[in-house]
Amino acid sequence: MNNFLKKLKKIMPAYIEPKFFNDKELLSWNQEQGKKYSESIIQKNKATKIQRILGRSGIRELYKNCSFENYKINHEGHKTVLCAARRYAENFKNNISSFIFSGRPGTGKNHLASAIGNYLILRGNNILIITVADLMSTLKSTFNQSSSKITEEKLLYNFSTVDLLIIDEIGMQTESRYEKMIINQIIDRRSSSQKPTGILSNLNHKKLNSLLGERVLDRMSLGNSLWLTFEWESYRKNVQINQR
Ligand SMILES: Nc1ncnc2c1ncn2[C@@H]1O[C@H](COP(=O)(O)OP(=O)(O)OP(=O)(O)O)[C@@H](O)[C@H]1O
Ligand SMILES: [Mg+2]
Protein backbone atom coordinates (compact mmCIF):
# COMPACT_ATOMS: atom_id res chain seq x y z
CA MET A 1 0.00 0.00 0.00
CA ASN A 2 1.52 3.39 -0.93
CA ASN A 3 1.99 6.24 1.55
CA PHE A 4 -0.97 8.23 0.37
CA LEU A 5 -3.32 5.29 0.93
CA LYS A 6 -1.76 4.64 4.31
CA LYS A 7 -2.44 8.27 5.37
CA LEU A 8 -5.96 8.06 4.01
CA LYS A 9 -6.63 4.85 5.90
CA LYS A 10 -5.70 6.64 9.15
CA ILE A 11 -8.34 9.33 8.74
CA MET A 12 -11.04 7.06 7.27
CA PRO A 13 -13.53 5.29 9.58
CA ALA A 14 -12.37 1.74 10.19
CA TYR A 15 -15.36 0.12 8.46
CA ILE A 16 -14.53 1.73 5.08
CA GLU A 17 -12.45 -0.52 2.85
CA PRO A 18 -10.53 1.27 0.04
CA LYS A 19 -11.61 0.13 -3.44
CA PHE A 20 -8.01 0.24 -4.73
CA PHE A 21 -4.75 -0.56 -3.03
CA ASN A 22 -2.34 0.71 -5.68
CA ASP A 23 -2.02 2.76 -8.91
CA LYS A 24 -2.26 -0.34 -11.05
CA GLU A 25 -5.65 -1.29 -9.64
CA LEU A 26 -6.92 2.26 -10.09
CA LEU A 27 -5.70 2.37 -13.69
CA SER A 28 -7.30 -0.95 -14.58
CA TRP A 29 -10.61 0.14 -12.96
CA ASN A 30 -10.49 3.34 -15.04
CA GLN A 31 -9.86 1.34 -18.22
CA GLU A 32 -12.72 -1.03 -17.42
CA GLN A 33 -15.11 1.90 -16.84
CA GLY A 34 -13.99 3.51 -20.13
CA LYS A 35 -14.66 0.26 -21.97
CA LYS A 36 -18.13 -0.08 -20.42
CA TYR A 37 -18.95 3.54 -21.32
CA SER A 38 -17.93 3.15 -24.96
CA GLU A 39 -19.91 -0.12 -25.22
CA SER A 40 -23.01 1.63 -23.87
CA ILE A 41 -22.58 4.42 -26.47
CA ILE A 42 -22.37 1.84 -29.28
CA GLN A 43 -25.59 0.19 -28.00
CA LYS A 44 -27.36 3.55 -27.78
CA ASN A 45 -26.32 4.45 -31.32
CA LYS A 46 -27.69 1.17 -32.64
CA ALA A 47 -31.01 1.72 -30.87
CA THR A 48 -31.27 5.30 -32.20
CA LYS A 49 -30.58 4.07 -35.70
CA ILE A 50 -33.50 1.62 -35.52
CA GLN A 51 -35.70 4.32 -34.05
CA ARG A 52 -34.82 6.67 -36.92
CA ILE A 53 -35.44 4.06 -39.62
CA LEU A 54 -38.80 2.88 -38.28
CA GLY A 55 -39.98 6.08 -36.63
CA ARG A 56 -40.49 4.15 -33.38
CA SER A 57 -38.54 2.31 -30.75
CA GLY A 58 -37.97 -1.44 -30.80
CA ILE A 59 -41.20 -2.30 -28.96
CA ARG A 60 -44.60 -0.91 -29.94
CA GLU A 61 -46.50 1.35 -27.56
CA LEU A 62 -49.18 -1.29 -26.82
CA TYR A 63 -46.58 -3.72 -25.45
CA LYS A 64 -44.26 -1.26 -23.66
CA ASN A 65 -45.68 -2.20 -20.26
CA CYS A 66 -45.65 -5.96 -20.77
CA SER A 67 -43.51 -7.73 -18.23
CA PHE A 68 -43.13 -11.18 -16.69
CA GLU A 69 -44.73 -9.79 -13.53
CA ASN A 70 -47.98 -8.74 -15.22
CA TYR A 71 -48.43 -11.98 -17.19
CA LYS A 72 -51.23 -13.67 -15.23
CA ILE A 73 -51.13 -17.37 -14.45
CA ASN A 74 -54.57 -18.98 -14.80
CA HIS A 75 -53.40 -22.50 -15.66
CA GLU A 76 -50.34 -24.75 -16.12
CA GLY A 77 -49.88 -23.62 -19.74
CA HIS A 78 -49.47 -19.97 -18.66
CA LYS A 79 -47.01 -21.05 -15.97
CA THR A 80 -44.87 -23.13 -18.37
CA VAL A 81 -44.51 -20.40 -21.01
CA LEU A 82 -43.91 -17.68 -18.42
CA CYS A 83 -41.11 -19.62 -16.69
CA ALA A 84 -39.48 -20.57 -19.99
CA ALA A 85 -39.62 -17.01 -21.35
CA ARG A 86 -38.21 -15.58 -18.13
CA ARG A 87 -35.39 -18.15 -18.16
CA TYR A 88 -34.64 -17.26 -21.78
CA ALA A 89 -34.28 -13.55 -20.91
CA GLU A 90 -32.15 -14.25 -17.84
CA ASN A 91 -29.76 -16.46 -19.83
CA PHE A 92 -29.63 -14.21 -22.89
CA LYS A 93 -26.09 -12.95 -22.37
CA ASN A 94 -23.60 -14.90 -24.48
CA ASN A 95 -26.45 -17.09 -25.68
CA ILE A 96 -27.15 -17.77 -29.34
CA SER A 97 -30.44 -19.59 -28.84
CA SER A 98 -33.46 -18.45 -30.81
CA PHE A 99 -37.12 -18.96 -29.93
CA ILE A 100 -40.41 -19.71 -31.62
CA PHE A 101 -43.72 -18.88 -29.93
CA SER A 102 -46.54 -20.47 -31.89
CA GLY A 103 -50.21 -20.94 -31.19
CA ARG A 104 -53.68 -19.46 -31.03
CA PRO A 105 -54.54 -15.74 -31.16
CA GLY A 106 -54.61 -13.68 -27.97
CA THR A 107 -52.68 -16.20 -25.89
CA GLY A 108 -49.79 -13.90 -24.94
CA LYS A 109 -47.08 -14.53 -27.53
CA ASN A 110 -46.50 -10.82 -28.05
CA HIS A 111 -46.89 -10.14 -24.33
CA LEU A 112 -44.06 -12.53 -23.40
CA ALA A 113 -41.90 -11.59 -26.40
CA SER A 114 -42.23 -7.94 -25.30
CA ALA A 115 -41.49 -8.90 -21.69
CA ILE A 116 -38.25 -10.50 -22.93
CA GLY A 117 -37.57 -7.37 -25.02
CA ASN A 118 -38.28 -4.93 -22.18
CA TYR A 119 -36.11 -6.97 -19.79
CA LEU A 120 -33.21 -6.95 -22.25
CA ILE A 121 -33.55 -3.27 -23.23
CA LEU A 122 -33.22 -2.36 -19.54
CA ARG A 123 -29.95 -4.28 -19.54
CA GLY A 124 -28.50 -2.38 -22.50
CA ASN A 125 -29.43 -4.63 -25.44
CA ASN A 126 -31.04 -3.38 -28.62
CA ILE A 127 -34.19 -5.22 -29.55
CA LEU A 128 -36.60 -5.02 -32.45
CA ILE A 129 -40.04 -6.62 -32.69
CA ILE A 130 -41.42 -6.21 -36.19
CA THR A 131 -44.25 -7.79 -38.17
CA VAL A 132 -43.49 -9.39 -41.53
CA ALA A 133 -45.71 -6.72 -43.15
CA ASP A 134 -43.75 -3.83 -41.56
CA LEU A 135 -40.45 -5.50 -42.34
CA MET A 136 -41.40 -5.80 -46.00
CA SER A 137 -42.84 -2.31 -46.36
CA THR A 138 -39.70 -0.81 -44.78
CA LEU A 139 -37.58 -2.81 -47.19
CA LYS A 140 -39.73 -1.92 -50.17
CA SER A 141 -39.47 1.77 -49.31
CA THR A 142 -35.76 1.53 -50.17
CA PHE A 143 -36.53 0.50 -53.76
CA ASN A 144 -37.06 4.09 -54.82
CA GLN A 145 -33.41 5.00 -54.50
CA SER A 146 -33.84 8.72 -55.23
CA SER A 147 -36.14 9.41 -52.25
CA SER A 148 -34.82 6.69 -49.95
CA LYS A 149 -32.10 7.70 -47.50
CA ILE A 150 -31.05 4.12 -46.88
CA THR A 151 -30.31 1.21 -49.18
CA GLU A 152 -31.89 -2.24 -48.99
CA GLU A 153 -28.49 -3.69 -48.13
CA LYS A 154 -27.94 -1.23 -45.26
CA LEU A 155 -31.40 -1.99 -43.87
CA LEU A 156 -30.80 -5.73 -44.08
CA TYR A 157 -27.53 -5.16 -42.28
CA ASN A 158 -29.37 -3.31 -39.48
CA PHE A 159 -31.98 -6.06 -39.14
CA SER A 160 -29.21 -8.62 -39.05
CA THR A 161 -27.16 -6.97 -36.33
CA VAL A 162 -29.62 -6.00 -33.56
CA ASP A 163 -29.04 -8.11 -30.44
CA LEU A 164 -32.47 -9.73 -30.72
CA LEU A 165 -34.80 -9.50 -33.70
CA ILE A 166 -38.34 -10.81 -33.18
CA ILE A 167 -40.32 -11.38 -36.38
CA ASP A 168 -44.04 -11.24 -35.67
CA GLU A 169 -47.06 -12.57 -37.58
CA ILE A 170 -45.21 -15.05 -39.76
CA GLY A 171 -47.80 -16.85 -41.85
CA MET A 172 -50.53 -14.20 -41.41
CA GLN A 173 -50.54 -13.54 -45.12
CA THR A 174 -49.24 -15.75 -47.89
CA GLU A 175 -45.61 -14.76 -48.06
CA SER A 176 -44.32 -14.18 -51.57
CA ARG A 177 -41.09 -15.68 -52.83
CA TYR A 178 -39.34 -12.36 -52.21
CA GLU A 179 -40.64 -12.25 -48.64
CA LYS A 180 -39.57 -15.81 -47.93
CA MET A 181 -36.14 -15.07 -49.40
CA ILE A 182 -35.75 -11.98 -47.19
CA ILE A 183 -36.76 -13.82 -43.99
CA ASN A 184 -34.41 -16.62 -44.98
CA GLN A 185 -31.57 -14.18 -45.61
CA ILE A 186 -32.04 -12.30 -42.34
CA ILE A 187 -32.17 -15.48 -40.23
CA ASP A 188 -29.19 -16.88 -42.13
CA ARG A 189 -27.09 -13.76 -41.57
CA ARG A 190 -28.09 -13.56 -37.94
CA SER A 191 -27.30 -17.18 -37.18
CA SER A 192 -23.90 -16.96 -38.87
CA SER A 193 -23.03 -13.97 -36.72
CA GLN A 194 -24.43 -15.85 -33.69
CA LYS A 195 -27.36 -13.49 -33.15
CA PRO A 196 -30.62 -15.04 -31.96
CA THR A 197 -33.99 -14.50 -33.64
CA GLY A 198 -37.51 -14.86 -32.27
CA ILE A 199 -40.51 -15.89 -34.34
CA LEU A 200 -44.16 -15.34 -33.37
CA SER A 201 -46.77 -17.19 -35.37
CA ASN A 202 -50.20 -18.79 -35.36
CA LEU A 203 -48.82 -21.66 -37.46
CA ASN A 204 -47.89 -25.02 -35.98
CA HIS A 205 -44.54 -26.76 -36.48
CA LYS A 206 -45.58 -28.54 -39.68
CA LYS A 207 -46.98 -25.42 -41.34
CA LEU A 208 -44.03 -23.24 -40.27
CA ASN A 209 -41.68 -25.85 -41.65
CA SER A 210 -43.41 -25.89 -44.99
CA LEU A 211 -43.58 -22.07 -45.09
CA LEU A 212 -40.03 -21.22 -44.07
CA GLY A 213 -38.31 -24.45 -45.07
CA GLU A 214 -36.10 -26.83 -43.19
CA ARG A 215 -32.99 -24.65 -43.72
CA VAL A 216 -34.45 -21.72 -41.77
CA LEU A 217 -35.86 -23.86 -38.97
CA ASP A 218 -32.55 -25.64 -38.69
CA ARG A 219 -30.79 -22.30 -38.16
CA MET A 220 -33.43 -21.35 -35.60
CA SER A 221 -32.57 -24.44 -33.59
CA LEU A 222 -28.94 -23.53 -32.88
CA GLY A 223 -27.96 -23.95 -29.23
CA ASN A 224 -30.68 -24.40 -26.63
CA SER A 225 -33.52 -23.07 -28.69
CA LEU A 226 -36.96 -22.62 -27.28
CA TRP A 227 -40.19 -23.69 -28.97
CA LEU A 228 -43.28 -22.79 -26.95
CA THR A 229 -46.84 -23.61 -27.97
CA PHE A 230 -49.67 -21.40 -26.78
CA GLU A 231 -52.74 -23.58 -27.18
CA TRP A 232 -55.39 -22.10 -24.91
CA GLU A 233 -58.21 -19.61 -25.02
CA SER A 234 -57.54 -16.00 -25.96
CA TYR A 235 -56.92 -13.57 -23.11
CA ARG A 236 -58.19 -10.59 -25.11
CA LYS A 237 -61.69 -10.61 -23.59
CA ASN A 238 -60.13 -10.18 -20.12
CA VAL A 239 -58.12 -7.20 -21.34
CA GLN A 240 -61.32 -5.47 -22.55
CA ILE A 241 -63.08 -6.10 -19.20
CA ASN A 242 -60.11 -4.65 -17.30
CA GLN A 243 -59.93 -1.56 -19.46
CA ARG A 244 -63.59 -0.55 -19.09
N1 LIG B 1 -51.60 -14.49 -19.23
C1 LIG B 1 -51.81 -13.20 -19.50
N2 LIG B 1 -51.77 -12.28 -18.52
C2 LIG B 1 -52.01 -10.97 -18.75
N3 LIG B 1 -52.25 -10.46 -19.98
C3 LIG B 1 -52.28 -11.32 -21.00
C4 LIG B 1 -52.06 -12.72 -20.83
N4 LIG B 1 -52.14 -13.31 -22.05
C5 LIG B 1 -52.40 -12.34 -22.93
N5 LIG B 1 -52.48 -11.13 -22.31
C6 LIG B 1 -52.84 -9.84 -22.91
O1 LIG B 1 -53.81 -10.13 -23.90
C7 LIG B 1 -53.61 -9.33 -25.06
C8 LIG B 1 -53.37 -10.25 -26.25
O2 LIG B 1 -52.14 -10.93 -26.07
P1 LIG B 1 -51.01 -10.97 -27.20
O3 LIG B 1 -51.09 -9.77 -28.06
O4 LIG B 1 -49.73 -11.23 -26.52
O5 LIG B 1 -51.51 -12.26 -28.00
P2 LIG B 1 -50.84 -13.04 -29.20
O6 LIG B 1 -50.63 -14.45 -28.73
O7 LIG B 1 -49.67 -12.30 -29.72
O8 LIG B 1 -52.05 -13.06 -30.26
P3 LIG B 1 -52.05 -13.02 -31.86
O9 LIG B 1 -51.67 -14.41 -32.32
O10 LIG B 1 -53.49 -12.71 -32.18
O11 LIG B 1 -51.12 -11.96 -32.30
C9 LIG B 1 -52.44 -8.42 -24.75
O12 LIG B 1 -52.94 -7.18 -24.29
C10 LIG B 1 -51.69 -9.16 -23.65
O13 LIG B 1 -51.01 -8.25 -22.80
MG1 LIG C 1 -49.42 -11.32 -31.61
PDB file of N, CA and C in Angstrom, residues 45-106:
ATOM      1  N   ASN A  45     -26.309   4.046 -29.910  1.00  0.00           N
ATOM      2  CA  ASN A  45     -26.322   4.450 -31.319  1.00  0.00           C
ATOM      3  C   ASN A  45     -27.121   3.488 -32.161  1.00  0.00           C
ATOM      4  N   LYS A  46     -26.965   2.190 -31.880  1.00  0.00           N
ATOM      5  CA  LYS A  46     -27.693   1.168 -32.644  1.00  0.00           C
ATOM      6  C   LYS A  46     -29.195   1.348 -32.440  1.00  0.00           C
ATOM      7  N   ALA A  47     -29.590   1.564 -31.175  1.00  0.00           N
ATOM      8  CA  ALA A  47     -31.009   1.721 -30.868  1.00  0.00           C
ATOM      9  C   ALA A  47     -31.572   2.965 -31.549  1.00  0.00           C
ATOM     10  N   THR A  48     -30.791   4.065 -31.558  1.00  0.00           N
ATOM     11  CA  THR A  48     -31.268   5.300 -32.199  1.00  0.00           C
ATOM     12  C   THR A  48     -31.434   5.093 -33.687  1.00  0.00           C
ATOM     13  N   LYS A  49     -30.526   4.319 -34.263  1.00  0.00           N
ATOM     14  CA  LYS A  49     -30.579   4.066 -35.704  1.00  0.00           C
ATOM     15  C   LYS A  49     -31.896   3.365 -36.053  1.00  0.00           C
ATOM     16  N   ILE A  50     -32.252   2.347 -35.267  1.00  0.00           N
ATOM     17  CA  ILE A  50     -33.502   1.617 -35.515  1.00  0.00           C
ATOM     18  C   ILE A  50     -34.680   2.559 -35.361  1.00  0.00           C
ATOM     19  N   GLN A  51     -34.616   3.389 -34.318  1.00  0.00           N
ATOM     20  CA  GLN A  51     -35.699   4.324 -34.053  1.00  0.00           C
ATOM     21  C   GLN A  51     -35.884   5.268 -35.239  1.00  0.00           C
ATOM     22  N   ARG A  52     -34.765   5.732 -35.800  1.00  0.00           N
ATOM     23  CA  ARG A  52     -34.816   6.674 -36.924  1.00  0.00           C
ATOM     24  C   ARG A  52     -35.403   5.997 -38.159  1.00  0.00           C
ATOM     25  N   ILE A  53     -34.977   4.759 -38.419  1.00  0.00           N
ATOM     26  CA  ILE A  53     -35.439   4.062 -39.621  1.00  0.00           C
ATOM     27  C   ILE A  53     -36.936   3.779 -39.550  1.00  0.00           C
ATOM     28  N   LEU A  54     -37.401   3.303 -38.387  1.00  0.00           N
ATOM     29  CA  LEU A  54     -38.800   2.876 -38.281  1.00  0.00           C
ATOM     30  C   LEU A  54     -39.727   3.951 -37.724  1.00  0.00           C
ATOM     31  N   GLY A  55     -39.161   5.034 -37.240  1.00  0.00           N
ATOM     32  CA  GLY A  55     -39.978   6.082 -36.634  1.00  0.00           C
ATOM     33  C   GLY A  55     -40.587   5.623 -35.315  1.00  0.00           C
ATOM     34  N   ARG A  56     -40.011   4.631 -34.686  1.00  0.00           N
ATOM     35  CA  ARG A  56     -40.493   4.152 -33.376  1.00  0.00           C
ATOM     36  C   ARG A  56     -39.377   3.372 -32.695  1.00  0.00           C
ATOM     37  N   SER A  57     -39.575   3.096 -31.420  1.00  0.00           N
ATOM     38  CA  SER A  57     -38.538   2.311 -30.748  1.00  0.00           C
ATOM     39  C   SER A  57     -38.768   0.832 -31.046  1.00  0.00           C
ATOM     40  N   GLY A  58     -37.932  -0.019 -30.464  1.00  0.00           N
ATOM     41  CA  GLY A  58     -37.969  -1.445 -30.801  1.00  0.00           C
ATOM     42  C   GLY A  58     -39.246  -2.167 -30.418  1.00  0.00           C
ATOM     43  N   ILE A  59     -39.971  -1.633 -29.412  1.00  0.00           N
ATOM     44  CA  ILE A  59     -41.203  -2.298 -28.957  1.00  0.00           C
ATOM     45  C   ILE A  59     -42.378  -1.327 -29.074  1.00  0.00           C
ATOM     46  N   ARG A  60     -43.450  -1.792 -29.711  1.00  0.00           N
ATOM     47  CA  ARG A  60     -44.603  -0.913 -29.939  1.00  0.00           C
ATOM     48  C   ARG A  60     -45.256  -0.471 -28.637  1.00  0.00           C
ATOM     49  N   GLU A  61     -45.862   0.722 -28.707  1.00  0.00           N
ATOM     50  CA  GLU A  61     -46.503   1.355 -27.556  1.00  0.00           C
ATOM     51  C   GLU A  61     -47.371   0.377 -26.736  1.00  0.00           C
ATOM     52  N   LEU A  62     -48.228  -0.378 -27.451  1.00  0.00           N
ATOM     53  CA  LEU A  62     -49.178  -1.292 -26.819  1.00  0.00           C
ATOM     54  C   LEU A  62     -48.495  -2.301 -25.879  1.00  0.00           C
ATOM     55  N   TYR A  63     -47.257  -2.656 -26.213  1.00  0.00           N
ATOM     56  CA  TYR A  63     -46.579  -3.716 -25.454  1.00  0.00           C
ATOM     57  C   TYR A  63     -45.451  -3.195 -24.550  1.00  0.00           C
ATOM     58  N   LYS A  64     -45.361  -1.852 -24.448  1.00  0.00           N
ATOM     59  CA  LYS A  64     -44.263  -1.259 -23.657  1.00  0.00           C
ATOM     60  C   LYS A  64     -44.328  -1.653 -22.184  1.00  0.00           C
ATOM     61  N   ASN A  65     -45.563  -1.884 -21.694  1.00  0.00           N
ATOM     62  CA  ASN A  65     -45.684  -2.195 -20.261  1.00  0.00           C
ATOM     63  C   ASN A  65     -45.749  -3.686 -19.965  1.00  0.00           C
ATOM     64  N   CYS A  66     -45.588  -4.504 -20.997  1.00  0.00           N
ATOM     65  CA  CYS A  66     -45.654  -5.957 -20.769  1.00  0.00           C
ATOM     66  C   CYS A  66     -44.408  -6.431 -20.035  1.00  0.00           C
ATOM     67  N   SER A  67     -44.643  -7.197 -18.994  1.00  0.00           N
ATOM     68  CA  SER A  67     -43.509  -7.732 -18.233  1.00  0.00           C
ATOM     69  C   SER A  67     -43.838  -9.158 -17.807  1.00  0.00           C
ATOM     70  N   PHE A  68     -42.868  -9.832 -17.207  1.00  0.00           N
ATOM     71  CA  PHE A  68     -43.131 -11.178 -16.687  1.00  0.00           C
ATOM     72  C   PHE A  68     -44.076 -11.066 -15.497  1.00  0.00           C
ATOM     73  N   GLU A  69     -43.930  -9.967 -14.760  1.00  0.00           N
ATOM     74  CA  GLU A  69     -44.728  -9.788 -13.533  1.00  0.00           C
ATOM     75  C   GLU A  69     -46.216  -9.605 -13.845  1.00  0.00           C
ATOM     76  N   ASN A  70     -46.550  -8.935 -14.961  1.00  0.00           N
ATOM     77  CA  ASN A  70     -47.983  -8.743 -15.218  1.00  0.00           C
ATOM     78  C   ASN A  70     -48.567  -9.756 -16.216  1.00  0.00           C
ATOM     79  N   TYR A  71     -47.868 -10.861 -16.427  1.00  0.00           N
ATOM     80  CA  TYR A  71     -48.431 -11.984 -17.193  1.00  0.00           C
ATOM     81  C   TYR A  71     -49.133 -12.899 -16.182  1.00  0.00           C
ATOM     82  N   LYS A  72     -50.454 -12.944 -16.248  1.00  0.00           N
ATOM     83  CA  LYS A  72     -51.229 -13.668 -15.233  1.00  0.00           C
ATOM     84  C   LYS A  72     -51.182 -15.179 -15.469  1.00  0.00           C
ATOM     85  N   ILE A  73     -51.132 -15.908 -14.359  1.00  0.00           N
ATOM     86  CA  ILE A  73     -51.130 -17.367 -14.452  1.00  0.00           C
ATOM     87  C   ILE A  73     -52.510 -17.898 -14.083  1.00  0.00           C
ATOM     88  N   ASN A  74     -53.251 -18.394 -15.078  1.00  0.00           N
ATOM     89  CA  ASN A  74     -54.571 -18.979 -14.797  1.00  0.00           C
ATOM     90  C   ASN A  74     -54.553 -20.500 -14.916  1.00  0.00           C
ATOM     91  N   HIS A  75     -53.504 -21.040 -15.533  1.00  0.00           N
ATOM     92  CA  HIS A  75     -53.402 -22.500 -15.663  1.00  0.00           C
ATOM     93  C   HIS A  75     -51.945 -22.902 -15.913  1.00  0.00           C
ATOM     94  N   GLU A  76     -51.710 -24.217 -15.969  1.00  0.00           N
ATOM     95  CA  GLU A  76     -50.344 -24.747 -16.118  1.00  0.00           C
ATOM     96  C   GLU A  76     -49.652 -24.222 -17.376  1.00  0.00           C
ATOM     97  N   GLY A  77     -50.446 -24.099 -18.461  1.00  0.00           N
ATOM     98  CA  GLY A  77     -49.879 -23.616 -19.739  1.00  0.00           C
ATOM     99  C   GLY A  77     -49.255 -22.244 -19.572  1.00  0.00           C
ATOM    100  N   HIS A  78     -49.988 -21.320 -18.924  1.00  0.00           N
ATOM    101  CA  HIS A  78     -49.468 -19.971 -18.663  1.00  0.00           C
ATOM    102  C   HIS A  78     -48.153 -20.058 -17.887  1.00  0.00           C
ATOM    103  N   LYS A  79     -48.175 -20.942 -16.864  1.00  0.00           N
ATOM    104  CA  LYS A  79     -47.013 -21.049 -15.972  1.00  0.00           C
ATOM    105  C   LYS A  79     -45.781 -21.530 -16.754  1.00  0.00           C
ATOM    106  N   THR A  80     -45.995 -22.553 -17.596  1.00  0.00           N
ATOM    107  CA  THR A  80     -44.872 -23.126 -18.365  1.00  0.00           C
ATOM    108  C   THR A  80     -44.245 -22.078 -19.282  1.00  0.00           C
ATOM    109  N   VAL A  81     -45.095 -21.363 -20.053  1.00  0.00           N
ATOM    110  CA  VAL A  81     -44.514 -20.403 -21.006  1.00  0.00           C
ATOM    111  C   VAL A  81     -43.872 -19.219 -20.282  1.00  0.00           C
ATOM    112  N   LEU A  82     -44.484 -18.795 -19.175  1.00  0.00           N
ATOM    113  CA  LEU A  82     -43.907 -17.675 -18.422  1.00  0.00           C
ATOM    114  C   LEU A  82     -42.521 -18.038 -17.889  1.00  0.00           C
ATOM    115  N   CYS A  83     -42.404 -19.215 -17.271  1.00  0.00           N
ATOM    116  CA  CYS A  83     -41.111 -19.621 -16.692  1.00  0.00           C
ATOM    117  C   CYS A  83     -40.058 -19.747 -17.783  1.00  0.00           C
ATOM    118  N   ALA A  84     -40.449 -20.360 -18.914  1.00  0.00           N
ATOM    119  CA  ALA A  84     -39.476 -20.568 -19.993  1.00  0.00           C
ATOM    120  C   ALA A  84     -39.032 -19.234 -20.592  1.00  0.00           C
ATOM    121  N   ALA A  85     -39.976 -18.305 -20.763  1.00  0.00           N
ATOM    122  CA  ALA A  85     -39.621 -17.006 -21.353  1.00  0.00           C
ATOM    123  C   ALA A  85     -38.710 -16.228 -20.404  1.00  0.00           C
ATOM    124  N   ARG A  86     -39.032 -16.286 -19.117  1.00  0.00           N
ATOM    125  CA  ARG A  86     -38.205 -15.581 -18.130  1.00  0.00           C
ATOM    126  C   ARG A  86     -36.775 -16.160 -18.116  1.00  0.00           C
ATOM    127  N   ARG A  87     -36.699 -17.491 -18.167  1.00  0.00           N
ATOM    128  CA  ARG A  87     -35.388 -18.147 -18.160  1.00  0.00           C
ATOM    129  C   ARG A  87     -34.591 -17.732 -19.408  1.00  0.00           C
ATOM    130  N   TYR A  88     -35.305 -17.652 -20.534  1.00  0.00           N
ATOM    131  CA  TYR A  88     -34.641 -17.260 -21.784  1.00  0.00           C
ATOM    132  C   TYR A  88     -34.005 -15.872 -21.616  1.00  0.00           C
ATOM    133  N   ALA A  89     -34.788 -14.928 -21.065  1.00  0.00           N
ATOM    134  CA  ALA A  89     -34.282 -13.552 -20.908  1.00  0.00           C
ATOM    135  C   ALA A  89     -33.101 -13.524 -19.937  1.00  0.00           C
ATOM    136  N   GLU A  90     -33.220 -14.280 -18.844  1.00  0.00           N
ATOM    137  CA  GLU A  90     -32.149 -14.251 -17.836  1.00  0.00           C
ATOM    138  C   GLU A  90     -30.847 -14.854 -18.361  1.00  0.00           C
ATOM    139  N   ASN A  91     -30.975 -15.806 -19.305  1.00  0.00           N
ATOM    140  CA  ASN A  91     -29.761 -16.460 -19.830  1.00  0.00           C
ATOM    141  C   ASN A  91     -29.335 -15.901 -21.179  1.00  0.00           C
ATOM    142  N   PHE A  92     -29.861 -14.735 -21.532  1.00  0.00           N
ATOM    143  CA  PHE A  92     -29.631 -14.207 -22.886  1.00  0.00           C
ATOM    144  C   PHE A  92     -28.162 -13.897 -23.168  1.00  0.00           C
ATOM    145  N   LYS A  93     -27.470 -13.369 -22.169  1.00  0.00           N
ATOM    146  CA  LYS A  93     -26.085 -12.947 -22.367  1.00  0.00           C
ATOM    147  C   LYS A  93     -25.238 -14.134 -22.850  1.00  0.00           C
ATOM    148  N   ASN A  94     -24.479 -13.873 -23.883  1.00  0.00           N
ATOM    149  CA  ASN A  94     -23.605 -14.905 -24.478  1.00  0.00           C
ATOM    150  C   ASN A  94     -24.369 -16.146 -24.934  1.00  0.00           C
ATOM    151  N   ASN A  95     -25.649 -15.961 -25.245  1.00  0.00           N
ATOM    152  CA  ASN A  95     -26.450 -17.092 -25.681  1.00  0.00           C
ATOM    153  C   ASN A  95     -26.828 -16.886 -27.148  1.00  0.00           C
ATOM    154  N   ILE A  96     -26.800 -17.946 -27.926  1.00  0.00           N
ATOM    155  CA  ILE A  96     -27.150 -17.766 -29.337  1.00  0.00           C
ATOM    156  C   ILE A  96     -28.502 -18.411 -29.652  1.00  0.00           C
ATOM    157  N   SER A  97     -29.197 -18.867 -28.599  1.00  0.00           N
ATOM    158  CA  SER A  97     -30.440 -19.592 -28.838  1.00  0.00           C
ATOM    159  C   SER A  97     -31.567 -18.679 -29.314  1.00  0.00           C
ATOM    160  N   SER A  98     -32.301 -19.181 -30.297  1.00  0.00           N
ATOM    161  CA  SER A  98     -33.456 -18.452 -30.807  1.00  0.00           C
ATOM    162  C   SER A  98     -34.718 -18.988 -30.141  1.00  0.00           C
ATOM    163  N   PHE A  99     -35.880 -18.385 -30.456  1.00  0.00           N
ATOM    164  CA  PHE A  99     -37.117 -18.960 -29.933  1.00  0.00           C
ATOM    165  C   PHE A  99     -38.256 -18.837 -30.930  1.00  0.00           C
ATOM    166  N   ILE A 100     -39.186 -19.765 -30.823  1.00  0.00           N
ATOM    167  CA  ILE A 100     -40.407 -19.708 -31.623  1.00  0.00           C
ATOM    168  C   ILE A 100     -41.582 -19.805 -30.661  1.00  0.00           C
ATOM    169  N   PHE A 101     -42.486 -18.817 -30.705  1.00  0.00           N
ATOM    170  CA  PHE A 101     -43.722 -18.881 -29.934  1.00  0.00           C
ATOM    171  C   PHE A 101     -44.831 -19.086 -30.955  1.00  0.00           C
ATOM    172  N   SER A 102     -45.485 -20.244 -30.902  1.00  0.00           N
ATOM    173  CA  SER A 102     -46.535 -20.470 -31.888  1.00  0.00           C
ATOM    174  C   SER A 102     -47.821 -20.851 -31.168  1.00  0.00           C
ATOM    175  N   GLY A 103     -48.945 -20.553 -31.798  1.00  0.00           N
ATOM    176  CA  GLY A 103     -50.214 -20.939 -31.185  1.00  0.00           C
ATOM    177  C   GLY A 103     -51.354 -20.002 -31.510  1.00  0.00           C
ATOM    178  N   ARG A 104     -52.426 -20.155 -30.719  1.00  0.00           N
ATOM    179  CA  ARG A 104     -53.681 -19.464 -31.027  1.00  0.00           C
ATOM    180  C   ARG A 104     -53.617 -17.962 -30.739  1.00  0.00           C
ATOM    181  N   PRO A 105     -54.528 -17.190 -31.362  1.00  0.00           N
ATOM    182  CA  PRO A 105     -54.544 -15.739 -31.159  1.00  0.00           C
ATOM    183  C   PRO A 105     -54.867 -15.353 -29.714  1.00  0.00           C
ATOM    184  N   GLY A 106     -54.278 -14.264 -29.276  1.00  0.00           N
ATOM    185  CA  GLY A 106     -54.613 -13.678 -27.968  1.00  0.00           C
ATOM    186  C   GLY A 106     -54.068 -14.425 -26.771  1.00  0.00           C
TER     187      GLY A 106
END
